[in-house]
Each structure stands twice: as C-alpha cells, then as structure tokens.
CSV table of C-alpha atoms and ligand atoms in Angstrom, one decimal:
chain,number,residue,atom,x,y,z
A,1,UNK,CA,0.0,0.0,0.0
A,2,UNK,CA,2.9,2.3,0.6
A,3,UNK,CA,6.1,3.0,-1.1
A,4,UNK,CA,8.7,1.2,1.1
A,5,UNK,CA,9.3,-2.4,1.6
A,6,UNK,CA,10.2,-1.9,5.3
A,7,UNK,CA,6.3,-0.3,5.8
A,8,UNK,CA,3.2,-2.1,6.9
A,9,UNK,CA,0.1,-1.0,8.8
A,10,UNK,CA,-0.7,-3.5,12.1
A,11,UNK,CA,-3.9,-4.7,13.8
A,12,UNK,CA,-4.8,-1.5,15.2
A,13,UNK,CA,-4.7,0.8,11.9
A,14,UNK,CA,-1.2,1.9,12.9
A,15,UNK,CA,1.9,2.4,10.6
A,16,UNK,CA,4.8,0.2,11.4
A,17,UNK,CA,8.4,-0.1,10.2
A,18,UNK,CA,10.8,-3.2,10.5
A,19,UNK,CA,7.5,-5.0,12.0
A,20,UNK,CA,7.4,-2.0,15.5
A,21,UNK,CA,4.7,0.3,15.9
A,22,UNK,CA,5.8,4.0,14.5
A,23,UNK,CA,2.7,5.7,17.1
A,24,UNK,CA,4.4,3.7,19.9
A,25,UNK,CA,8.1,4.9,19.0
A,26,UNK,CA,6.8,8.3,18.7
A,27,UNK,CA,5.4,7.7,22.3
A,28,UNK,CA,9.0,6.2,23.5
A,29,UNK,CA,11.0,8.8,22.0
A,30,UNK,CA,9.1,11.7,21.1
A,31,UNK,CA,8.8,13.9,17.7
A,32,UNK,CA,10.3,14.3,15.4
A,33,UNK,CA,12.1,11.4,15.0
A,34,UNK,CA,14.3,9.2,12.1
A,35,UNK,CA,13.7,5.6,12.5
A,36,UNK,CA,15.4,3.3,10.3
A,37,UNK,CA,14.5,-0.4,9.2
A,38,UNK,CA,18.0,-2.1,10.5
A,39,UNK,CA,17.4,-5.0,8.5
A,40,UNK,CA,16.4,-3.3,5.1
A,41,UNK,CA,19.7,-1.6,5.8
A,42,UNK,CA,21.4,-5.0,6.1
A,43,UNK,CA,19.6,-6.1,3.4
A,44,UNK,CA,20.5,-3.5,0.8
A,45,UNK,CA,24.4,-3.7,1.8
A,46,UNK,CA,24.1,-6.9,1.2
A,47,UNK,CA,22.5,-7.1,-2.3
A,48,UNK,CA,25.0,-4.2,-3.2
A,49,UNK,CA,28.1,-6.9,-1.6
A,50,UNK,CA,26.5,-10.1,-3.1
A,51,UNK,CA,25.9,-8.5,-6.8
A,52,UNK,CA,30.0,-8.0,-6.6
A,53,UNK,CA,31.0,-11.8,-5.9
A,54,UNK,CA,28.0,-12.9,-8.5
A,55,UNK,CA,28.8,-10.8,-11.3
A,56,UNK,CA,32.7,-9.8,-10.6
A,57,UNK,CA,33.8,-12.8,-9.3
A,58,UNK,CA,34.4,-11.5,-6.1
A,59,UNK,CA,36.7,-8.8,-7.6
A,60,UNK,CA,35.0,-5.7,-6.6
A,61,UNK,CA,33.9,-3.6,-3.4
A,62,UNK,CA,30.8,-2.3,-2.7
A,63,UNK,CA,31.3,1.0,-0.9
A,64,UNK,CA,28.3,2.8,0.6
A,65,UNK,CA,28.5,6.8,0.3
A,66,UNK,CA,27.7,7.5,3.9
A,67,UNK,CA,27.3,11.1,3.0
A,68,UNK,CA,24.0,9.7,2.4
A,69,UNK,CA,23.4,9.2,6.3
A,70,UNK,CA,25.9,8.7,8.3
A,71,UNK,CA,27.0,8.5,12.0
A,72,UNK,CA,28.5,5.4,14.1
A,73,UNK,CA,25.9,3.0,13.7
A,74,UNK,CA,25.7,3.0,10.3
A,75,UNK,CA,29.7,3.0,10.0
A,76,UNK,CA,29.4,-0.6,12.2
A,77,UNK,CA,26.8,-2.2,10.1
A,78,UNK,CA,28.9,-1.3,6.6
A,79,UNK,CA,32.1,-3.1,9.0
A,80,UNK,CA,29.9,-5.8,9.8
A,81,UNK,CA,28.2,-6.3,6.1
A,82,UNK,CA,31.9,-6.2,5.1
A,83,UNK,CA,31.7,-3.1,2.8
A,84,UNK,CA,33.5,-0.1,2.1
A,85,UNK,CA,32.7,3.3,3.2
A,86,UNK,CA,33.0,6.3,0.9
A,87,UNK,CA,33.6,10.0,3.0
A,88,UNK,CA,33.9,13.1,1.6
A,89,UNK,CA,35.0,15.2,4.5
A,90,UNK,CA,36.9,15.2,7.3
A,91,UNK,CA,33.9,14.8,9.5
A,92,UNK,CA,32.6,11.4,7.8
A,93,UNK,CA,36.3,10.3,8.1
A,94,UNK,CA,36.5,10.8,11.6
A,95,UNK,CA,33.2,9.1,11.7
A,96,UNK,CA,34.3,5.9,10.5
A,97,UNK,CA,37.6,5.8,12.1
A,98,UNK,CA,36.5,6.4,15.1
A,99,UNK,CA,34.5,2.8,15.1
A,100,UNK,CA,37.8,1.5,13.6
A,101,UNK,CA,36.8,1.0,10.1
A,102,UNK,CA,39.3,-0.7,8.2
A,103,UNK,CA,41.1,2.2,6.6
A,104,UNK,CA,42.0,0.4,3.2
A,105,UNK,CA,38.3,0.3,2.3
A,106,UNK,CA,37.6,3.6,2.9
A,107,UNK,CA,37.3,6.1,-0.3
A,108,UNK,CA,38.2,9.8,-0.1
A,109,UNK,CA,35.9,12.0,-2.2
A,110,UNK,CA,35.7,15.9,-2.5
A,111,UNK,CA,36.4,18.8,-5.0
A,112,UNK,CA,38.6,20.8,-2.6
A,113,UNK,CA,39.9,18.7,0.3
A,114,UNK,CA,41.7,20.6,2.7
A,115,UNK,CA,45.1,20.4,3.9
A,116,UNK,CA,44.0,18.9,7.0
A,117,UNK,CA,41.3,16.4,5.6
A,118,UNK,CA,44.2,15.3,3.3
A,119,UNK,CA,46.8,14.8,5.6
A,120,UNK,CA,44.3,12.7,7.8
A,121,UNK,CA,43.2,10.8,5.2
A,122,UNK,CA,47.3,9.5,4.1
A,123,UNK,CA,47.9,9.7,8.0
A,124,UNK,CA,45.5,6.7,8.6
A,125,UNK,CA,46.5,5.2,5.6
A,126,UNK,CA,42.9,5.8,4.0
A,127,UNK,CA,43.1,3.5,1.0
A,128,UNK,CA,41.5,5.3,-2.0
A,129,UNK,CA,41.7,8.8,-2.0
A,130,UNK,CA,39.8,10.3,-5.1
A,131,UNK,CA,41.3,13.2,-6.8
A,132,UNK,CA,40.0,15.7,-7.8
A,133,UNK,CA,42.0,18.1,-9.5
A,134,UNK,CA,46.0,18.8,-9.9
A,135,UNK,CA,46.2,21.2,-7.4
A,136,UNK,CA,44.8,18.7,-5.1
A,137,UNK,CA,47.5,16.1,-6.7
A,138,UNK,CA,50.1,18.5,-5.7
A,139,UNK,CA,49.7,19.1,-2.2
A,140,UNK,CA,48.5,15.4,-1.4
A,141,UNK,CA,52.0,14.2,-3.2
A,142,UNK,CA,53.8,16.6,-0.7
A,143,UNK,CA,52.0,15.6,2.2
A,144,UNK,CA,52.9,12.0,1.2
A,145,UNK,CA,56.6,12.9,0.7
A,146,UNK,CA,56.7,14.6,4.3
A,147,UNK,CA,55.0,11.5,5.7
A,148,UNK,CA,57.3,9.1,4.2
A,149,UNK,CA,53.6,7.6,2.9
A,150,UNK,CA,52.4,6.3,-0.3
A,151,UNK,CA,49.1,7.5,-1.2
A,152,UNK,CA,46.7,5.1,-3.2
A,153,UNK,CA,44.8,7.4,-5.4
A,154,UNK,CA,42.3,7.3,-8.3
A,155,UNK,CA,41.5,10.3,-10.6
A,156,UNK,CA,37.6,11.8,-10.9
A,157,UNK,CA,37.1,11.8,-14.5
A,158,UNK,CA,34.2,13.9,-16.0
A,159,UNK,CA,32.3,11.1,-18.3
A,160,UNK,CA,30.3,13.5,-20.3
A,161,UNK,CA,26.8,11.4,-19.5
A,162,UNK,CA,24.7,13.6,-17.7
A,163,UNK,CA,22.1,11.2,-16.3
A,164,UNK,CA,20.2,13.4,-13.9
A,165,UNK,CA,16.7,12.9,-16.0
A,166,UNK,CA,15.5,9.9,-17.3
A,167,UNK,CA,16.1,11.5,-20.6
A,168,UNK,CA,19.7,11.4,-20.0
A,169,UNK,CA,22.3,12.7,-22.6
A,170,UNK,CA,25.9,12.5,-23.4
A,171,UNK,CA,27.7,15.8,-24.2
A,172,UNK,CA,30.7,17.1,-23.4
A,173,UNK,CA,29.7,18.4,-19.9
A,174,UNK,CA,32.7,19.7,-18.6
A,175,UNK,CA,30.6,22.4,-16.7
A,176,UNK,CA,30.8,20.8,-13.5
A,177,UNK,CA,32.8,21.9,-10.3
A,178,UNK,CA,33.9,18.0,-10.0
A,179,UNK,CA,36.7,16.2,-11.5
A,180,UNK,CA,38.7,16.1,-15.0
A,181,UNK,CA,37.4,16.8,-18.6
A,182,UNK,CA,38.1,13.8,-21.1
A,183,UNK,CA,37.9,16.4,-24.0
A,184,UNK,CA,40.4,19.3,-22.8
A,185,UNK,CA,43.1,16.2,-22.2
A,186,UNK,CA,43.1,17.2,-18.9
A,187,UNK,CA,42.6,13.8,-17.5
A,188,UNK,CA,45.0,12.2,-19.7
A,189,UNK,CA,47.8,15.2,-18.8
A,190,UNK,CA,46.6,14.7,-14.7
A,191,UNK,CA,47.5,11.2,-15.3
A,192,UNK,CA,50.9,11.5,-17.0
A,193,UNK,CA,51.7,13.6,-13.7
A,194,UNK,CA,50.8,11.4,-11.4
A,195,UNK,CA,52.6,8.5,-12.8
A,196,UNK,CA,55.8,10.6,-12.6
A,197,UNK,CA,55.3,11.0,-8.5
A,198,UNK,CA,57.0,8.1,-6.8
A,199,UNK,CA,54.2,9.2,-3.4
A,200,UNK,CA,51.2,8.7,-5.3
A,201,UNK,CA,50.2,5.1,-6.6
A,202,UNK,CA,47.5,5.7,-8.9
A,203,UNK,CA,45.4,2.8,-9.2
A,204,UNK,CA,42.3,3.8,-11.3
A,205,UNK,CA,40.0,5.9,-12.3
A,206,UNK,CA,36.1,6.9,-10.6
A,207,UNK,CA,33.1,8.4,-12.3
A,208,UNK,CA,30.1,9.4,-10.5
A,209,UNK,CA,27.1,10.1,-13.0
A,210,UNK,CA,24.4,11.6,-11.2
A,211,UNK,CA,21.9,10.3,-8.3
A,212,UNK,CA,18.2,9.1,-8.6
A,213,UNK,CA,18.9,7.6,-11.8
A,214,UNK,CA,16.7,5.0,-13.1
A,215,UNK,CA,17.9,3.7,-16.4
A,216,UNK,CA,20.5,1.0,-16.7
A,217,UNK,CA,22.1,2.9,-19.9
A,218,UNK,CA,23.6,5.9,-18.8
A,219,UNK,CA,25.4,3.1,-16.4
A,220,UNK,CA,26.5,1.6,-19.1
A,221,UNK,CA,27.8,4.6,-21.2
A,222,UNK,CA,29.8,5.4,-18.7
A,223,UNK,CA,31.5,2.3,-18.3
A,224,UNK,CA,32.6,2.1,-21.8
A,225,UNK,CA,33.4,5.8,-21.7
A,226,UNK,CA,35.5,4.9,-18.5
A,227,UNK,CA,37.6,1.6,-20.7
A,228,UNK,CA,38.2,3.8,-23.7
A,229,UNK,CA,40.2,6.1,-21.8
A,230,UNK,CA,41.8,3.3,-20.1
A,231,UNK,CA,42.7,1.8,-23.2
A,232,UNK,CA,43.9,5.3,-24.5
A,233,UNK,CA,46.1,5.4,-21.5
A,234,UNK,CA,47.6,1.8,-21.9
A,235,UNK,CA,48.4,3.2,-25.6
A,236,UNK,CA,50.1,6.6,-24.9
A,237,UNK,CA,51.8,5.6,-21.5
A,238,UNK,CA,51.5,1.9,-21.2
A,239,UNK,CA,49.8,1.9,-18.2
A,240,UNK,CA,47.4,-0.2,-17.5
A,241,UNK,CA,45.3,0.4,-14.4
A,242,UNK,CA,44.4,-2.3,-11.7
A,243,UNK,CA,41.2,-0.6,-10.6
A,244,UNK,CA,37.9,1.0,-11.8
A,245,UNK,CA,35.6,3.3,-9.5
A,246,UNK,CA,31.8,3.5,-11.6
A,247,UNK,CA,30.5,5.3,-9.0
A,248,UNK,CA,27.0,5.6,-7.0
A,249,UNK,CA,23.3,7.2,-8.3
A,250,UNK,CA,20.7,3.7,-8.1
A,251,UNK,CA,17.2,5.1,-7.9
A,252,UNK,CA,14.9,4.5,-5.0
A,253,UNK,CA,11.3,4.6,-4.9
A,254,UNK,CA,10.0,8.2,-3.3
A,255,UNK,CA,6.3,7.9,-4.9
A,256,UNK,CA,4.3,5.0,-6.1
A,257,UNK,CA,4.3,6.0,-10.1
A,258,UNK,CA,8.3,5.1,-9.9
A,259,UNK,CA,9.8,1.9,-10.7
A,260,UNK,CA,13.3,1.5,-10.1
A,261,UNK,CA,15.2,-1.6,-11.6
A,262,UNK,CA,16.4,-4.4,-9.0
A,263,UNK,CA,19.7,-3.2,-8.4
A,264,UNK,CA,21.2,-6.9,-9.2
A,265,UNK,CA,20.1,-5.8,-13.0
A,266,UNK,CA,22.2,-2.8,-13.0
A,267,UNK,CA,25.4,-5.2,-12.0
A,268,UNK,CA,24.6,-8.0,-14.3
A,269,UNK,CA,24.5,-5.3,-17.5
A,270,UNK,CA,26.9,-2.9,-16.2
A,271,UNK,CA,29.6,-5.9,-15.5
A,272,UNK,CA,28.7,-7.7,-18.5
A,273,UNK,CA,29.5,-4.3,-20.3
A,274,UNK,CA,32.8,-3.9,-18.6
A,275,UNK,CA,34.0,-7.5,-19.4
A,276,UNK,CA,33.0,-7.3,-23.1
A,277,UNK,CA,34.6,-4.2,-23.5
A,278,UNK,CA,37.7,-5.1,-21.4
A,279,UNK,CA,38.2,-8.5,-23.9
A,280,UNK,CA,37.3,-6.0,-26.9
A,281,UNK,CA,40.0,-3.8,-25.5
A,282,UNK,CA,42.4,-6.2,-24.5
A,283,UNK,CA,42.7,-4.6,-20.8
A,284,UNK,CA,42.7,-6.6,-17.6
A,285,UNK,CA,39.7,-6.9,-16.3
A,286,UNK,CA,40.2,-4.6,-12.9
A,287,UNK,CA,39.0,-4.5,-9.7
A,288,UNK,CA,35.2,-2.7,-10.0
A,289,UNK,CA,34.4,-0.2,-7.4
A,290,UNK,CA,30.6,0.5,-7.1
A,291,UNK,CA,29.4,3.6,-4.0
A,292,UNK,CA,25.7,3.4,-3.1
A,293,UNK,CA,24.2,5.8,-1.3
A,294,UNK,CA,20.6,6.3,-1.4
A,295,UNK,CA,19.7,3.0,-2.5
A,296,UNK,CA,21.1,1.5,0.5
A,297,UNK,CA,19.5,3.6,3.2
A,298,UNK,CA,16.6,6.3,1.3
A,299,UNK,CA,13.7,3.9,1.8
A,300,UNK,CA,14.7,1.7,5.1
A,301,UNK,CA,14.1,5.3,6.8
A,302,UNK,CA,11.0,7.0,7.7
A,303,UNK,CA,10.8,10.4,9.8
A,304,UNK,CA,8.2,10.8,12.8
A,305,UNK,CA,6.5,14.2,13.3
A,306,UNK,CA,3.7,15.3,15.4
A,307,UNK,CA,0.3,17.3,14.0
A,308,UNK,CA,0.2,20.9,14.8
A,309,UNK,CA,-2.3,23.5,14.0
A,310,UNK,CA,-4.2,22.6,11.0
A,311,UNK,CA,-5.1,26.2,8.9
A,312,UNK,CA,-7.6,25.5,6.4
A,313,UNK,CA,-7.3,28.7,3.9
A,314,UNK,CA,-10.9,28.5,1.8
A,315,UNK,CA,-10.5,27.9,-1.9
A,316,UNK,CA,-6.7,27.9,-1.3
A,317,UNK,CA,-5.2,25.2,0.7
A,318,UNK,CA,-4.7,23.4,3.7
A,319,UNK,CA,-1.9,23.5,5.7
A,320,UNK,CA,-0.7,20.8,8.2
A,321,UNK,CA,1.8,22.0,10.4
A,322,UNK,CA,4.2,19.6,11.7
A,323,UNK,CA,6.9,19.7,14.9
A,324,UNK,CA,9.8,19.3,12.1
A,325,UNK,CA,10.4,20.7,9.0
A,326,UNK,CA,13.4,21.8,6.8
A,327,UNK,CA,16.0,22.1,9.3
A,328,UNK,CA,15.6,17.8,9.5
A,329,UNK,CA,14.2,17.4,5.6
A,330,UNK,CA,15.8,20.3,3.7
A,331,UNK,CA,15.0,18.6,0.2
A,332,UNK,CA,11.8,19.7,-0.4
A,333,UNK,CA,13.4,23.8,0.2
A,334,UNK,CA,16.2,22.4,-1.8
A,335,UNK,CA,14.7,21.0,-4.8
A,336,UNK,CA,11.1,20.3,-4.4
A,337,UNK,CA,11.4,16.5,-3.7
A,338,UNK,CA,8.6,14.2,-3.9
A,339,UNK,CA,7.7,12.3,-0.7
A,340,UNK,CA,4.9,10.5,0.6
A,341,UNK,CA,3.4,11.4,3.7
A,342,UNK,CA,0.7,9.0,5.7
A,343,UNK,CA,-1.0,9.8,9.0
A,344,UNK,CA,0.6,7.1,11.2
A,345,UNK,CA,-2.1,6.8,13.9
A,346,UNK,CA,-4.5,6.1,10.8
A,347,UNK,CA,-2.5,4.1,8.7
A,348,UNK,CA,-5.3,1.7,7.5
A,349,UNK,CA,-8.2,5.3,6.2
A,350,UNK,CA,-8.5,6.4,2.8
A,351,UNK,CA,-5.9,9.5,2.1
A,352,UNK,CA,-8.8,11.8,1.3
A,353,UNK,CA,-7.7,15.3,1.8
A,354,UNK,CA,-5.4,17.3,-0.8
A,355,UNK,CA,-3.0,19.1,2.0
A,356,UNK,CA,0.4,20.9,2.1
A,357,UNK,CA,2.7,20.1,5.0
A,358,UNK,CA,4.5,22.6,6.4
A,359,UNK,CA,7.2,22.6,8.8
A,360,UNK,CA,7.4,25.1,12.2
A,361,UNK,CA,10.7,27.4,10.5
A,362,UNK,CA,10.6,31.1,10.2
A,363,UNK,CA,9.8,31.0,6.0
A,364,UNK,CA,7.5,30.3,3.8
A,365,UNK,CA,9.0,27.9,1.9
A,366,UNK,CA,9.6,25.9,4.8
A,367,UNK,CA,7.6,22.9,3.3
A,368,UNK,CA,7.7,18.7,3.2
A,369,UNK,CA,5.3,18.3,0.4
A,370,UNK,CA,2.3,20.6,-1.6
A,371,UNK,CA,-0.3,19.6,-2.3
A,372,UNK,CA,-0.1,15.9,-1.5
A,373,UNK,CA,-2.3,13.5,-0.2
A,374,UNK,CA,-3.3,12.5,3.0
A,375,UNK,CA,-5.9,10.9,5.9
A,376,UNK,CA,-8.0,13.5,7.5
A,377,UNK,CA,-6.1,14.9,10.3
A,378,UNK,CA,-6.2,16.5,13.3
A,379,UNK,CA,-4.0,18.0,16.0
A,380,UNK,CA,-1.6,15.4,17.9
A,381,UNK,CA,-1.7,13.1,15.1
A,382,UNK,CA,1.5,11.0,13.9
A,383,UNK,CA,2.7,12.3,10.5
A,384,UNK,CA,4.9,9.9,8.9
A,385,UNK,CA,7.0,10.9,5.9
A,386,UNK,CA,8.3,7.9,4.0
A,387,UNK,CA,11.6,7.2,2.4
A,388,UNK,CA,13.5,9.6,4.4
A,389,UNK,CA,16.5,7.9,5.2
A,390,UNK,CA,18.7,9.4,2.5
A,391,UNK,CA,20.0,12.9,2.6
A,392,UNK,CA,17.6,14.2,5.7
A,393,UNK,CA,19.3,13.4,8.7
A,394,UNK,CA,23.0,14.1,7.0
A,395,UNK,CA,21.4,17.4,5.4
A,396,UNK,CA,19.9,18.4,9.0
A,397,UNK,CA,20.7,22.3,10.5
A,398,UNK,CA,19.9,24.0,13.8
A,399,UNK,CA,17.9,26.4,11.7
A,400,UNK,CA,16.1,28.5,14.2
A,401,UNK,CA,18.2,26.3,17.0
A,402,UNK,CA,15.9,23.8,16.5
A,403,UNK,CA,17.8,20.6,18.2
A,404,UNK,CA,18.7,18.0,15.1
A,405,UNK,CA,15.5,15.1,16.1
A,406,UNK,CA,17.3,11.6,17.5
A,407,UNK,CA,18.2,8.7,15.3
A,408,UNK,CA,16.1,5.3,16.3
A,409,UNK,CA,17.0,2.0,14.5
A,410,UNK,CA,14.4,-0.8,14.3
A,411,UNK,CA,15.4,-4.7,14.4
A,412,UNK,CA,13.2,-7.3,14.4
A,413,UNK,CA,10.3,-5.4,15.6
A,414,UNK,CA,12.8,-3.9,18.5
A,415,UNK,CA,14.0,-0.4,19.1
A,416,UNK,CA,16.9,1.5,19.8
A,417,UNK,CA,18.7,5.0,19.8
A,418,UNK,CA,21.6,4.9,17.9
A,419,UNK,CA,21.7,8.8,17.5
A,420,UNK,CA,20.2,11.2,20.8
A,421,UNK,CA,18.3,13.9,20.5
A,422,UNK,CA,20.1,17.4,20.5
A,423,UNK,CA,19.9,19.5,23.5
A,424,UNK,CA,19.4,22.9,24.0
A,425,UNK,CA,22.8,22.7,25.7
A,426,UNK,CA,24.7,21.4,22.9
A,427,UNK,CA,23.3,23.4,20.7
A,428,UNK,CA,24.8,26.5,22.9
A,429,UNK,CA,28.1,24.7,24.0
A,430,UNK,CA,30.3,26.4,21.2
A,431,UNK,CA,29.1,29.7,22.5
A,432,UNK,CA,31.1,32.5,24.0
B,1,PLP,C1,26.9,11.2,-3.7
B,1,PLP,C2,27.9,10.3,-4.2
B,1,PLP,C3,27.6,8.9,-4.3
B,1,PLP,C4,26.3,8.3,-3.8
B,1,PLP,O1,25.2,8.7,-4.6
B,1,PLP,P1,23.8,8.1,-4.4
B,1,PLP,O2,23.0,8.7,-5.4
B,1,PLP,O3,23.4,8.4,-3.0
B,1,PLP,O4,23.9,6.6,-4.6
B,1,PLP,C5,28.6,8.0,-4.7
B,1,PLP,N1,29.8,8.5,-5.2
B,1,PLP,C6,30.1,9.8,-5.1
B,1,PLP,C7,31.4,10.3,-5.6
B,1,PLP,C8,29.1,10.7,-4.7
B,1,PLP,O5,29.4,12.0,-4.7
C-alpha cells in the first residue's frame, strides 16, 4: 500500500516499520524522530556486496557513500556487512575511524579537500583517495613525501553522461565543479603527472554520474566511456590500471508511479559491459568499485512528526503544520522533492484530503510536500513521511536552533537510539 518495503500497517490501523509500531516509537521517543529499518539496511548492503562476488567474481567492493546518512551505527553495520565506506570530508572520516573502520576500504571524495582532511586521510592510511583536480595532486604528493607515505589514489574523470533525467544525454559536460574533462586532455595530462610521482600510486579511475537515476544505460555509457580512456592510456603511456571506480546514483522509490530496476540488474549489465569491452579492448579486467548511497539507506528510513495546527485557507489550501520541518528534511526547500506522507495513527483510512505540510521554520518555503495527499487529520496526530532515510538526517541544520531530532534504528520489531536527541545545551556549548 505504501512505497517502502520496510512499511506495513498492524492490527490497530497503525503504521509500522521493520515489524514495530511507528505511534508507539513516537510515544517512547518523542517527535520528530528518524527511524530506520536495521534490516532493510542490512539487506540492501548486502545485495550491493553479493551482486560483486556474483557478477565480478568477487573482484569488486561495494562501498556505501555515507554522505547519504551517516553516524556510528551506520559505519558498524557497513564493518559488519563487510563493505567499504565512501567519505567526503573530514567529518565522515573521523566518523568511521573512530568505530575502527578498516582504513584500506575507505574512499576519499571531494572537489577541494583541505590540507588537514588530506593529511588525515594518508595519515590513517585511507586507502583510495579520489582526486580531484592537480592542485589537489600536488599538495597530497607533498604531504605523502613529508609523511614518508604512499598514497593510493584514483582520478575523478568527467564522463560526459549527464544522467540526472530519465532523458539522460551524453555531451561534453565539462561544466561541473567535480573532477577532470576527457575532452580538454586534462585527464590524460593529470594522469601522465601522477605517474611521474614516486608518493602517489594511482590505481584507477572513478566516475560518478548523477543520483536518482533510473535507467540501466547511462550506467552503461559510462563504463565504456571509462575503458576507452583506459585503453587510450595503456596506448600513450603503457599503463594499465588495476582498478575502476563506476560510481554511485541507483534510484529509489519516493512515490508509487516510480519503478526503479532491481539493483542486481544494474550489476549484471553494467559488468557484462565492462567485461565485453575489457576482452574487446584487451585490458585486464580490474577490480570494480561501485558507491551506493541512497539506494542503500533512502527507503529503510522513515521520519516521525507530530500534527500541529491545522489552517484550512478557503479555496486555497490546507496547511498541516508539523513539529519538524526543513531544518531535518531540507530537500523539499532544496529541490522540491517528492515524498509520501501518511498519518501514522491512521494508517489503515483512505488518504482523502489534498494538503500541504509545512514545517514550524521562520519561511515560507519551509515545506515537506504541496499539495499531496493525506488521511484527514487532526491535532496530535502522527505524520509519517516515508523514504527519508537518505540525505535528511545528513542534510539536518539547527535552523532557528531547533535541536537535530534523535536517530532510532528498528530490528526485528525492536527499538533503539543509535543517534540522541540534541539539546538545547549542545546546541549553545560552542558559544562565547
Ligand atoms: C553522492 C555520491 C555517491 C552516492 O550517490 P547516491 O545517489 O546516493 O547513490 C557516490 N559517489 C560519489 C562520488 C558521490 O558524490
């Protein structure tokens, strides 16, 4: 009845994730409030890890892109599924270090890395660090040097697929603030310079198309983009790389009308495309790197809110005010993001009512969703707002020093906090 696998509604009408009731965890914990599906988690790493032994014999890592949500918990349960982790700051780093990550699966993203997120990242011997540009090449070879390190790198090549509607299109697109151009010969010249740097080993090249992408092709392009300029290289330098990053973007379902492909299709073309083109080629066939984000966490997370004043504006619109808004779910502000939004305490009733659901910030365009639809609702109901778990808790502010909402993870029908509540107190502890 709803979008997410993870969702069902119980014997008394209510909304429940990973089997618990979502009107008793907002009882237990309070609104608003991020609960994830533990399991769905679990089971999506999983797919992600599994798809790499079936289709690439075991030679590839799945790495999840915890700039999707991350925090401790979810840095465990990538240890424990046996991925990688993908950071692109110094924060995330610290993050997954600090739960003892194994450092050699962790992958180093970013346009402009600073000096200290670079030095921490050869410091603790972070095993892929993807660069960016030369500048960035530069300093990380120096830091490297003074370290007495070798730093494993790959390059981030601009692939020219621009995949970010399902009308996707391959142009040069070299308008982007991330990575190398194929067509200036920027990423062939980047390359040259690296292999003349005895502290860098280079050891492949990443691509990340786009996210929310739901066609196999664009996957596809890219890959064989990606070999060409492999084989290209192998021609003009005679190096041949052991690795090959093809990046993150697997659609999730938000609403109903969208059907994303089972992500073991995407890794049965994609690798079928890599090895044709690798015999065609006559390249090794490397080690694939693959980063999921939202498809691994996006639907196994739902967010809790309570009802609020209910303004009914005649011949205009109805507004449902919630206890949350865009300081815990900034994509709707962002980029007017589709979610769908179900009264949790009436789970089971028709969604009759054509409503917008607004949050309690100072603006206007402090919104979840317009015009969407939902149960008849009153004050003190449960909202729930589905398919959360991606990019809302790691896009979270203190706008109006609003506390960041607490972090519940569902197993097996049980709960837990795995990230508290904010305080007023910690909210004020940096100040003077
Ligand atoms: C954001 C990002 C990802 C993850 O993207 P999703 O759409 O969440 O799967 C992977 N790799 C890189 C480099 C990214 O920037």
């Amino acid at each position: 009845m709803y979008v997410s696998d993870c969702i069902s509604i119980n014997g008394s009408g209510n909304l429940t994730i990973g089997g618990a009731d979502t009107v008793e965890i907002a009882k237990e914990y309070g609104t608003p409030v991020y609960v994830f599906d533990e399991n769905e988690i679990r089971k999506n790493l999983a797919a992600f890890r599994d798809s790499m032994n079936e289709y690439y014999g075991g030679n590839g890592l799945a790495v999840y892109a915890s700039k999707a949500f991350c925090c401790k918990e979810m840095c465990r349960i990538c240890m424990q599924e046996g991925t990688g982790i993908d950071v692109v700051s110094g924060g995330e780093l610290y993050t997954a270090l600090s739960v003892g990550f194994p450092a050699d699966k962790i992958v180093f993203h970013g346009n402009n890395k600073t000096f200290d997120e670079l030095s921490a990242a050869v410091e603790n011997g972070v095993g892929r660090i993807v660069v960016d540009n030369i500048t960035e090449l530069e300093t990380l070879s120096r830091i490297a040097a003074e370290k007495g390190r070798t730093a494993g790198i790959m390059f981030r090549i601009k692939p020219g697929i621009d995949a970010h509607t399902h009308d996707f299109i391959k142009t040069g697109q070299i308008d982007s603030k991330f990575g190398f151009a194929l067509e200036t010969g920027e990423a062939m010249e980047a390359v040259r310079k690296a292999l003349t740097m005895p502290d860098v080993k280079l050891r492949g090249l990443h691509c990340h198309i786009g996210s929310q992408i739901f066609d196999i092709d664009p996957f596809e392009l890219a890959a064989e983009v990606m070999l060409n300029l492999y084989k290209q290289i192998k021609d003009e330098t005679g190096y041949e790389f052991d690795e090959l990053n093809l990046g993150g973007g697997f659609g999730i379902k938000y609403l109903e009308s969208e059907q994303p492909k089972p992500y073991a299709e995407y890794m049965k073309n994609v690798s079928a495309v890599v090895r044709a083109r690798c015999e065609e080629l006559g390249l090794k066939m490397p080690f694939v790197l693959i980063e999921p984000g939202r498809s691994v966490v996006g639907a196994a997370g739902i967010t809790l809110y309570t009802v609020g004043a209910v303004k009914d504006i005649p011949d205009i619109r109805t507004y449902v005010s919630i206890d949350g808004g865009m300081a815990d779910n900034p994509r709707y502000a962002l980029y007017n993001a589709d979610y769908e939004v179900v009264c949790a305490n009436k789970a089971a009733e028709e969604r009759s009512e054509t409503v917008t659901v607004a949050g309690k910030c100072c603006e206007s365009g402090d919104l979840i969703q317009e015009n969407t639809k939902l149960q008849k609702v009153e004050p003190g109901d449960i909202l729930a707002v589905l398919s959360t778990g991606a990019y809302n808790y790691s896009m979270a502010s203190n706008y109006n020093r609003i506390p960041r909402p607490p972090v519940v993870m569902v197993k097996d029908g049980v709960s837990r906090v795995v990230v508290k509540r904010e305080t007023y107190e910690k909210i004020t502890e940096n100040d003077i």
